[in-house]
Short mmCIF file of C-alpha atoms and ligand atoms in Angstrom, two decimals:
data_model
loop_
_atom_site.label_atom_id
_atom_site.label_comp_id
_atom_site.label_asym_id
_atom_site.label_seq_id
_atom_site.Cartn_x
_atom_site.Cartn_y
_atom_site.Cartn_z
CA MET P 24 206.00 140.07 -43.28
CA LYS P 25 207.59 140.81 -40.31
CA ALA P 26 206.90 143.80 -38.38
CA ILE P 27 207.76 144.42 -34.55
CA VAL P 28 204.57 145.92 -32.59
CA ALA P 29 205.31 147.32 -29.28
CA VAL P 30 202.13 146.94 -27.14
CA LEU P 31 201.95 149.60 -23.80
CA PRO P 32 198.69 148.02 -22.26
CA GLY P 33 198.64 150.60 -19.62
CA ASP P 34 196.06 150.56 -16.84
CA GLY P 35 192.91 149.60 -15.65
CA ILE P 36 191.23 147.74 -18.68
CA GLY P 37 194.00 148.05 -20.73
CA PRO P 38 196.14 145.16 -20.45
CA GLU P 39 192.17 142.95 -20.61
CA VAL P 40 191.29 144.47 -23.89
CA THR P 41 194.98 144.42 -25.24
CA THR P 42 195.50 140.87 -24.41
CA GLU P 43 192.81 140.19 -27.02
CA ALA P 44 193.80 142.54 -29.34
CA VAL P 45 197.42 140.75 -29.37
CA GLN P 46 195.65 137.42 -29.79
CA VAL P 47 193.88 138.84 -33.42
CA LEU P 48 196.53 140.01 -34.61
CA GLU P 49 198.98 136.65 -34.08
CA ALA P 50 195.64 134.69 -35.96
CA VAL P 51 196.15 137.22 -38.67
CA GLY P 52 199.80 136.40 -39.21
CA GLN P 53 199.16 132.38 -38.61
CA ARG P 54 196.42 132.91 -41.58
CA PHE P 55 197.90 135.04 -43.47
CA GLY P 56 201.43 134.00 -43.08
CA HIS P 57 202.83 136.97 -41.60
CA GLU P 58 205.76 137.49 -38.16
CA PHE P 59 204.55 139.50 -35.70
CA GLN P 60 207.27 139.70 -32.73
CA PHE P 61 205.29 141.73 -30.11
CA SER P 62 207.57 143.78 -27.29
CA TYR P 63 205.76 144.98 -24.25
CA GLY P 64 206.44 148.59 -22.45
CA LEU P 65 205.43 150.57 -19.79
CA LEU P 66 203.23 153.81 -19.84
CA GLY P 67 200.78 155.41 -17.19
CA GLY P 68 199.57 154.57 -13.60
CA CYS P 69 201.54 151.17 -14.02
CA ALA P 70 205.16 153.54 -14.78
CA ILE P 71 204.82 155.70 -12.35
CA ASP P 72 204.58 152.84 -10.04
CA ALA P 73 207.26 150.84 -11.39
CA ALA P 74 209.84 153.11 -12.70
CA GLY P 75 208.59 156.50 -11.30
CA ASN P 76 207.72 157.92 -14.52
CA PRO P 77 204.84 158.07 -16.82
CA LEU P 78 206.93 157.47 -19.82
CA PRO P 79 210.13 156.20 -19.07
CA ALA P 80 213.01 156.52 -21.57
CA GLU P 81 213.28 153.01 -21.88
CA THR P 82 209.31 152.39 -23.48
CA VAL P 83 210.29 155.53 -25.46
CA MET P 84 213.14 153.46 -27.29
CA LEU P 85 211.01 150.44 -26.98
CA CYS P 86 208.29 153.00 -29.54
CA GLN P 87 210.99 154.37 -31.70
CA ALA P 88 212.46 150.59 -32.27
CA SER P 89 208.73 149.48 -33.49
CA ASP P 90 206.69 149.57 -37.07
CA ALA P 91 204.05 150.57 -34.75
CA VAL P 92 202.62 151.02 -31.41
CA LEU P 93 199.45 149.55 -29.72
CA LEU P 94 198.05 151.15 -26.44
CA GLY P 95 195.36 149.67 -24.35
CA ALA P 96 194.28 153.02 -21.40
CA VAL P 97 196.02 154.91 -18.84
CA GLY P 98 194.96 156.55 -15.65
CA GLY P 99 192.85 155.70 -12.61
CA PRO P 100 191.53 156.79 -8.93
CA LYS P 101 194.75 155.34 -7.54
CA TRP P 102 197.19 158.44 -9.75
CA ASP P 103 194.30 160.77 -9.28
CA ASP P 104 195.49 162.99 -6.48
CA PRO P 105 195.29 166.67 -8.17
CA THR P 106 198.32 167.70 -6.25
CA ALA P 107 200.18 164.54 -7.60
CA SER P 108 203.62 165.64 -9.40
CA MET P 109 202.82 162.87 -12.19
CA ARG P 110 200.21 161.89 -13.95
CA PRO P 111 199.50 159.03 -15.97
CA GLU P 112 197.67 160.41 -19.05
CA GLN P 113 201.51 163.34 -19.03
CA GLY P 114 202.88 159.76 -20.19
CA LEU P 115 200.20 160.01 -22.79
CA LEU P 116 200.54 163.27 -24.10
CA GLY P 117 204.27 162.84 -23.93
CA ILE P 118 204.65 159.28 -26.12
CA ARG P 119 202.24 161.47 -29.20
CA ARG P 120 204.46 164.19 -28.93
CA VAL P 121 207.57 162.34 -28.82
CA LEU P 122 206.22 160.15 -31.36
CA GLY P 123 205.28 163.58 -33.99
CA LEU P 124 201.78 162.13 -33.66
CA TYR P 125 199.40 164.88 -35.03
CA ALA P 126 196.92 164.02 -36.61
CA ASN P 127 194.22 161.22 -34.91
CA LEU P 128 191.96 159.41 -36.90
CA ARG P 129 188.41 158.24 -35.02
CA PRO P 130 186.21 156.03 -37.55
CA VAL P 131 182.84 156.02 -36.39
CA LYS P 132 180.43 153.74 -38.46
CA LEU P 133 177.43 152.16 -37.43
CA VAL P 134 177.27 148.45 -37.43
CA PRO P 135 173.42 147.40 -38.65
CA ALA P 136 173.74 144.94 -35.89
CA LEU P 137 174.03 147.38 -33.03
CA LEU P 138 171.58 149.90 -34.49
CA HIS P 139 169.37 149.33 -31.42
CA ALA P 140 172.28 149.23 -28.92
CA SER P 141 172.50 153.11 -29.37
CA THR P 142 170.70 155.63 -27.16
CA LEU P 143 169.55 157.28 -29.93
CA LYS P 144 166.43 156.72 -32.81
CA PRO P 145 167.52 154.05 -35.45
CA GLU P 146 166.34 156.93 -37.79
CA VAL P 147 168.23 159.07 -36.85
CA LEU P 148 171.48 156.76 -36.98
CA ALA P 149 171.23 155.22 -40.57
CA GLY P 150 173.76 156.00 -42.72
CA VAL P 151 175.61 157.17 -40.15
CA ASP P 152 179.49 156.89 -41.04
CA LEU P 153 181.94 159.68 -40.33
CA LEU P 154 185.75 160.37 -39.89
CA VAL P 155 186.86 162.71 -37.15
CA VAL P 156 190.40 163.74 -37.71
CA ARG P 157 191.54 165.70 -34.26
CA GLU P 158 194.76 167.45 -34.35
CA LEU P 159 196.45 165.82 -31.45
CA THR P 160 199.94 167.07 -30.91
CA GLY P 161 198.84 170.69 -30.20
CA GLY P 162 196.33 173.71 -28.79
CA VAL P 163 195.54 173.63 -25.11
CA TYR P 164 196.65 170.02 -24.01
CA PHE P 165 200.24 171.55 -25.05
CA GLY P 166 200.54 175.21 -24.67
CA PRO P 167 201.68 177.55 -22.06
CA ARG P 168 200.55 176.89 -18.75
CA LYS P 169 200.21 177.66 -14.77
CA GLU P 170 199.00 175.63 -11.92
CA ALA P 171 197.15 177.34 -9.35
CA THR P 172 199.31 178.09 -5.78
CA PRO P 173 198.28 177.84 -2.18
CA ASP P 174 199.28 181.60 -2.18
CA ASP P 175 197.18 182.52 -6.03
CA GLN P 176 194.58 180.18 -6.04
CA VAL P 177 195.69 181.01 -10.27
CA ALA P 178 195.29 178.89 -13.17
CA TYR P 179 195.27 178.96 -17.06
CA ASP P 180 195.63 176.56 -19.97
CA THR P 181 196.45 178.61 -23.50
CA MET P 182 194.94 177.31 -26.52
CA LEU P 183 197.83 178.40 -29.04
CA TYR P 184 197.66 177.02 -32.96
CA SER P 185 200.21 177.88 -35.76
CA ARG P 186 200.14 178.09 -39.70
CA PRO P 187 201.96 174.99 -40.21
CA GLU P 188 200.48 172.99 -37.44
CA ILE P 189 196.54 173.78 -38.76
CA GLU P 190 197.95 173.23 -42.32
CA ARG P 191 199.40 169.61 -41.47
CA VAL P 192 196.48 168.35 -40.26
CA THR P 193 194.30 169.60 -42.63
CA ARG P 194 196.02 168.47 -45.11
CA LEU P 195 195.61 165.04 -43.95
CA ALA P 196 191.74 165.75 -43.25
CA ALA P 197 191.22 167.00 -46.98
CA GLN P 198 193.15 163.60 -48.37
CA ALA P 199 190.52 161.69 -46.41
CA ALA P 200 187.49 163.22 -47.36
CA ARG P 201 188.81 163.57 -50.83
CA GLU P 202 189.37 159.59 -50.96
CA ARG P 203 185.91 158.84 -49.18
CA ARG P 204 182.57 161.34 -50.34
CA GLY P 205 184.40 164.64 -50.62
CA ARG P 206 183.20 166.10 -47.89
CA LEU P 207 184.68 167.79 -45.07
CA ALA P 208 183.17 169.58 -41.78
CA SER P 209 186.02 171.94 -39.78
CA VAL P 210 185.22 172.22 -36.49
CA ASP P 211 186.04 176.21 -34.40
CA LYS P 212 185.19 178.59 -31.92
CA ALA P 213 185.70 181.43 -34.43
CA ASN P 214 183.15 183.58 -33.05
CA VAL P 215 184.92 183.96 -29.28
CA LEU P 216 188.84 182.72 -30.12
CA ALA P 217 191.53 183.89 -31.80
CA SER P 218 193.18 180.58 -32.08
CA SER P 219 189.55 179.51 -33.98
CA ARG P 220 189.92 182.05 -36.02
CA LEU P 221 193.19 181.28 -37.64
CA TRP P 222 192.55 177.91 -37.67
CA ARG P 223 189.56 179.20 -39.56
CA ARG P 224 191.63 181.30 -42.46
CA VAL P 225 193.88 178.67 -42.29
CA VAL P 226 192.15 175.51 -43.25
CA THR P 227 189.52 177.99 -45.70
CA GLU P 228 193.17 178.96 -47.62
CA LEU P 229 194.53 175.25 -47.71
CA MET P 230 191.03 174.13 -48.89
CA ARG P 231 190.79 176.42 -51.83
CA ALA P 232 194.39 176.49 -52.95
CA GLU P 233 195.42 172.40 -52.33
CA PHE P 234 191.56 170.76 -52.16
CA PRO P 235 189.35 172.97 -54.77
CA ASP P 236 187.23 169.51 -55.21
CA VAL P 237 186.66 168.60 -51.55
CA ALA P 238 183.26 170.37 -49.95
CA LEU P 239 184.35 172.65 -47.01
CA GLU P 240 181.67 174.07 -44.09
CA HIS P 241 182.68 175.31 -41.34
CA VAL P 242 180.91 174.46 -37.89
CA LEU P 243 180.77 176.06 -34.53
CA VAL P 244 181.56 174.02 -31.79
CA ASP P 245 178.95 173.81 -29.80
CA ALA P 246 176.99 173.69 -33.02
CA MET P 247 178.61 171.09 -33.99
CA ALA P 248 177.89 169.08 -30.49
CA MET P 249 174.06 169.68 -31.06
CA HIS P 250 174.12 168.47 -35.26
CA LEU P 251 176.14 165.75 -34.17
CA ILE P 252 173.32 163.97 -32.52
CA ARG P 253 170.94 165.62 -34.65
CA ARG P 254 171.99 164.39 -38.08
CA PRO P 255 175.06 161.91 -37.93
CA ALA P 256 174.74 161.30 -41.01
CA ALA P 257 174.92 164.64 -42.79
CA TYR P 258 179.16 164.36 -42.24
CA ASP P 259 181.84 162.86 -44.35
CA VAL P 260 185.17 164.05 -42.48
CA VAL P 261 185.25 166.00 -39.34
CA LEU P 262 188.17 168.34 -38.72
CA ALA P 263 188.83 169.50 -34.93
CA GLU P 264 191.37 170.68 -32.90
CA ASN P 265 192.89 168.26 -29.84
CA LEU P 266 190.53 169.32 -27.11
CA PHE P 267 187.37 169.79 -29.47
CA GLY P 268 187.97 166.75 -31.15
CA ASP P 269 188.14 164.74 -27.88
CA ILE P 270 185.16 165.82 -26.64
CA LEU P 271 183.02 165.42 -30.07
CA THR P 272 184.59 161.59 -30.42
CA ASP P 273 183.55 160.71 -27.09
CA GLU P 274 179.77 162.39 -27.49
CA ALA P 275 180.21 160.52 -30.77
CA SER P 276 181.08 157.30 -30.03
CA MET P 277 177.09 156.97 -28.66
CA LEU P 278 176.79 156.68 -32.71
CA ALA P 279 177.80 153.58 -32.76
CA GLY P 280 176.73 152.46 -29.11
CA SER P 281 179.43 152.00 -26.85
CA MET P 282 182.75 153.83 -25.64
CA GLY P 283 184.41 150.07 -26.43
CA LEU P 284 183.23 150.08 -30.25
CA LEU P 285 185.41 153.13 -31.59
CA PRO P 286 189.30 153.01 -32.37
CA SER P 287 191.94 155.23 -33.70
CA ALA P 288 194.86 155.83 -35.23
CA SER P 289 197.56 158.58 -34.26
CA LEU P 290 199.61 159.44 -37.51
CA GLY P 291 202.83 161.80 -38.01
CA GLU P 292 205.19 162.01 -40.89
CA GLU P 293 207.80 160.05 -39.66
CA LEU P 294 208.04 157.04 -41.69
CA ASN P 295 208.88 152.82 -40.29
CA PRO P 296 211.04 150.72 -42.26
CA HIS P 297 207.88 149.46 -44.79
CA GLY P 298 207.73 153.20 -45.77
CA GLN P 299 204.43 153.04 -43.62
CA PRO P 300 203.64 155.89 -41.14
CA ARG P 301 204.97 154.70 -37.71
CA GLY P 302 201.37 155.00 -35.80
CA LEU P 303 199.89 154.63 -32.61
CA TYR P 304 196.64 152.85 -32.21
CA GLU P 305 194.51 153.13 -29.11
CA PRO P 306 190.73 152.75 -28.66
CA ILE P 307 189.84 156.07 -27.83
CA HIS P 308 188.03 155.20 -24.28
CA GLY P 309 190.24 155.57 -21.03
CA SER P 310 191.05 152.82 -17.99
CA ALA P 311 187.67 152.37 -17.16
CA PRO P 312 188.15 151.83 -13.57
CA ASP P 313 184.45 151.32 -12.64
CA ILE P 314 185.42 147.47 -14.12
CA ALA P 315 188.42 146.90 -14.97
CA GLY P 316 189.54 143.58 -13.34
CA ARG P 317 186.02 141.96 -13.99
CA GLY P 318 186.75 140.62 -17.43
CA VAL P 319 183.44 142.67 -18.94
CA ALA P 320 185.81 145.21 -20.83
CA ASN P 321 184.45 145.27 -24.73
CA PRO P 322 187.94 144.64 -26.64
CA LEU P 323 186.38 145.28 -30.19
CA ALA P 324 187.75 148.85 -30.18
CA THR P 325 190.95 147.54 -29.21
CA ILE P 326 190.77 145.15 -31.82
CA LEU P 327 189.71 147.87 -34.02
CA SER P 328 193.11 149.79 -33.45
CA ALA P 329 194.67 146.74 -34.25
CA ALA P 330 193.10 146.23 -37.73
CA MET P 331 193.92 150.53 -38.60
CA LEU P 332 197.53 149.44 -37.35
CA LEU P 333 197.31 146.54 -40.16
CA ARG P 334 196.49 149.35 -42.93
CA HIS P 335 197.76 152.58 -41.68
CA SER P 336 201.54 150.68 -40.53
CA LEU P 337 201.87 147.99 -42.28
CA GLY P 338 200.19 148.56 -45.65
CA LEU P 339 198.00 145.01 -45.00
CA GLU P 340 194.91 145.92 -46.43
CA ALA P 341 193.12 142.53 -47.03
CA GLU P 342 194.11 142.30 -43.34
CA ALA P 343 192.60 145.03 -41.75
CA GLN P 344 189.68 144.35 -43.72
CA ALA P 345 189.34 140.83 -42.53
CA VAL P 346 189.32 141.63 -38.85
CA GLU P 347 187.09 144.40 -39.46
CA ALA P 348 184.85 141.48 -41.36
CA ALA P 349 185.09 139.61 -38.20
CA VAL P 350 184.22 142.31 -35.78
CA ASP P 351 181.22 142.38 -37.99
CA ALA P 352 179.89 138.30 -38.18
CA VAL P 353 180.73 138.10 -34.44
CA LEU P 354 178.27 141.12 -33.77
CA ALA P 355 175.91 139.57 -36.40
CA ALA P 356 175.85 136.40 -34.36
CA GLY P 357 175.01 138.37 -31.57
CA LEU P 358 177.58 137.80 -29.47
CA ARG P 359 177.90 141.05 -26.82
CA THR P 360 179.82 142.80 -24.06
CA PRO P 361 177.60 144.08 -21.60
CA ASP P 362 178.29 147.57 -22.84
CA ILE P 363 176.42 146.61 -25.73
CA ALA P 364 174.20 143.95 -24.22
CA ASP P 365 170.51 145.30 -25.31
CA GLY P 366 168.82 142.57 -27.35
CA ALA P 367 172.04 140.13 -27.29
CA VAL P 368 171.95 136.69 -28.09
CA GLU P 369 174.50 135.53 -25.76
CA VAL P 370 176.35 138.17 -23.59
CA VAL P 371 179.82 137.25 -23.39
CA GLY P 372 182.95 138.95 -21.43
CA THR P 373 186.07 140.25 -22.71
CA ALA P 374 187.83 136.92 -23.37
CA ALA P 375 185.12 135.42 -24.71
CA MET P 376 184.46 138.14 -27.59
CA GLY P 377 187.90 138.14 -28.82
CA ALA P 378 187.92 134.32 -29.37
CA ALA P 379 185.05 134.70 -31.15
CA VAL P 380 186.99 137.18 -33.26
CA VAL P 381 189.56 134.81 -33.61
CA GLU P 382 187.50 131.40 -34.07
CA ARG P 383 186.68 133.71 -37.12
CA LEU P 384 189.13 135.13 -38.33
P1 LIG X 429 186.50 155.93 -19.62
O1 LIG X 429 186.91 156.21 -21.17
O2 LIG X 429 187.53 154.81 -18.63
O3 LIG X 429 185.26 154.87 -19.35
C1 LIG X 429 184.05 156.15 -19.68
C2 LIG X 429 182.52 155.29 -19.21
O4 LIG X 429 182.76 154.43 -20.27
C3 LIG X 429 182.73 154.40 -18.04
O5 LIG X 429 181.67 153.28 -17.71
C4 LIG X 429 182.92 152.95 -18.88
O6 LIG X 429 182.79 151.49 -18.74
C5 LIG X 429 182.82 152.79 -19.96
N1 LIG X 429 183.75 152.06 -21.13
C6 LIG X 429 184.86 152.65 -21.80
N2 LIG X 429 185.49 151.85 -22.08
C7 LIG X 429 184.37 150.39 -22.15
C8 LIG X 429 184.96 149.36 -22.64
N3 LIG X 429 186.51 149.14 -23.91
N4 LIG X 429 184.11 148.53 -22.61
C9 LIG X 429 182.74 148.69 -22.05
N5 LIG X 429 182.81 149.55 -21.59
C10 LIG X 429 183.75 151.10 -21.33
O7 LIG X 429 186.66 157.75 -19.04
P2 LIG X 429 186.79 158.01 -17.35
O8 LIG X 429 185.86 156.92 -17.03
O9 LIG X 429 186.10 159.30 -17.62
O10 LIG X 429 188.15 157.99 -17.18
C11 LIG X 429 188.92 156.84 -16.56
C12 LIG X 429 190.29 157.07 -16.81
O11 LIG X 429 190.39 156.42 -18.39
C13 LIG X 429 190.94 158.30 -15.75
O12 LIG X 429 191.87 158.11 -15.87
C14 LIG X 429 191.12 159.04 -17.91
O13 LIG X 429 192.49 160.02 -17.76
C15 LIG X 429 191.75 158.10 -18.58
N6 LIG X 429 191.25 158.33 -19.75
C16 LIG X 429 192.94 157.69 -20.61
C17 LIG X 429 192.52 156.91 -21.91
C18 LIG X 429 193.46 157.00 -22.41
O14 LIG X 429 194.03 156.50 -22.30
N7 LIG X 429 193.10 157.17 -24.05
C19 LIG X 429 191.46 157.73 -22.89
C20 LIG X 429 190.03 158.72 -21.61
C21 LIG X 429 190.40 158.50 -20.44
C1 LIG X 430 191.80 160.15 -24.91
C2 LIG X 430 191.80 160.52 -24.13
C3 LIG X 430 193.10 161.61 -23.16
C4 LIG X 430 193.15 162.65 -24.40
C5 LIG X 430 193.52 161.57 -21.93
C6 LIG X 430 193.36 160.53 -21.21
C7 LIG X 430 195.30 162.25 -22.18
O1 LIG X 430 190.61 161.10 -23.14
O2 LIG X 430 193.07 159.68 -25.59
O3 LIG X 430 191.21 160.87 -25.85
O4 LIG X 430 192.34 163.23 -23.27
O5 LIG X 430 193.32 162.84 -25.18
MN1 LIG X 431 189.19 161.55 -24.75
#
């Protein structure tokens, strides 16, 4: 197969981790006889610096002309001035919105070799295998807002959802649940928020009408934050609106052991020429300014995101599994980046970890 992958390395550790993921994709191409072409674009802080815009028009065109997008991370202290007119994060939200990527899949799976990398007890973690489906183009991230002015010192953001927005992401999550263990936990704050009451009603009605075979439960978000570290193995698919899903998945990353381990896939309705969704693939972590430029970031979240890219946007399931197996093998052999170094046989940097995955492939 021939495929075009847009690569948006972004800021901080973004370029470090995407370099490794691209090398892994190149190795997959060699081993399985595919031709992947990579086209690079600017997004985030680097785009503000170079083009005066966190999401330049060329970057949008580059993504639209590709089969899938691989993204590192954006943001950093350089662009953090709260009074700045442009923020790197606007670029990220913009590209998700422009590409119509309404569902963000964040799988959280315990790698047995990393049982001791987590801060939680092994007996709590045994059997953890969940998929968080985060709504990605609605809610408080995109609702009407007002910034404070020096005069009024009043600001607001609005959590806004419509029935079709809730229906489409619920359908995707329920379909995933049907292909997994048949259980869906929908997260909301229906005891307080009007948008959550609509969320709960729409989810209930859609599940009853279209997915009577999938077991549905509703969980309040505050309780879910607790359940996730009390009995994480009890969950299969977890469905959440944008902000709740963002927060819960950083928490859930510690079930796997590190932010540096969790991949994600953002999908929408648009198909690429392969007849698959033109997705965007990125680690759930940020630009990690505290470790950027030192070559110690864990590239596995981005490498595993590349595996999701092979699976969801190119339909290459065997190739995706080969990457996942290579990651498992490297971890089983005892290689660790510093974030998961507890009990390591060998502590390595970003490039050596990437090279080890390539070598297994
Ligand atoms: P962060 O995810 O960048 O870092 C949180 C902590 O996790 C840090 O201690 C960091 O060192 C560690 N960490 C993250 N990724 C790691 C990796 N691959 N290997 C090892 N350790 C890793 O979150 P933050 O510090 O709150 O945010 C920093 C910047 O990143 C902010 O500007 C924020 O807006 C941005 N951000 C971007 C994205 C994205 O581009 N998708 C996501 C989250 C945050
Ligand atoms: C993420 C990030 C982003 C989000 C920020 C950087 C806009 O935290 O991808 O999880 O909140 O969606
Ligand atoms: Mn986040």
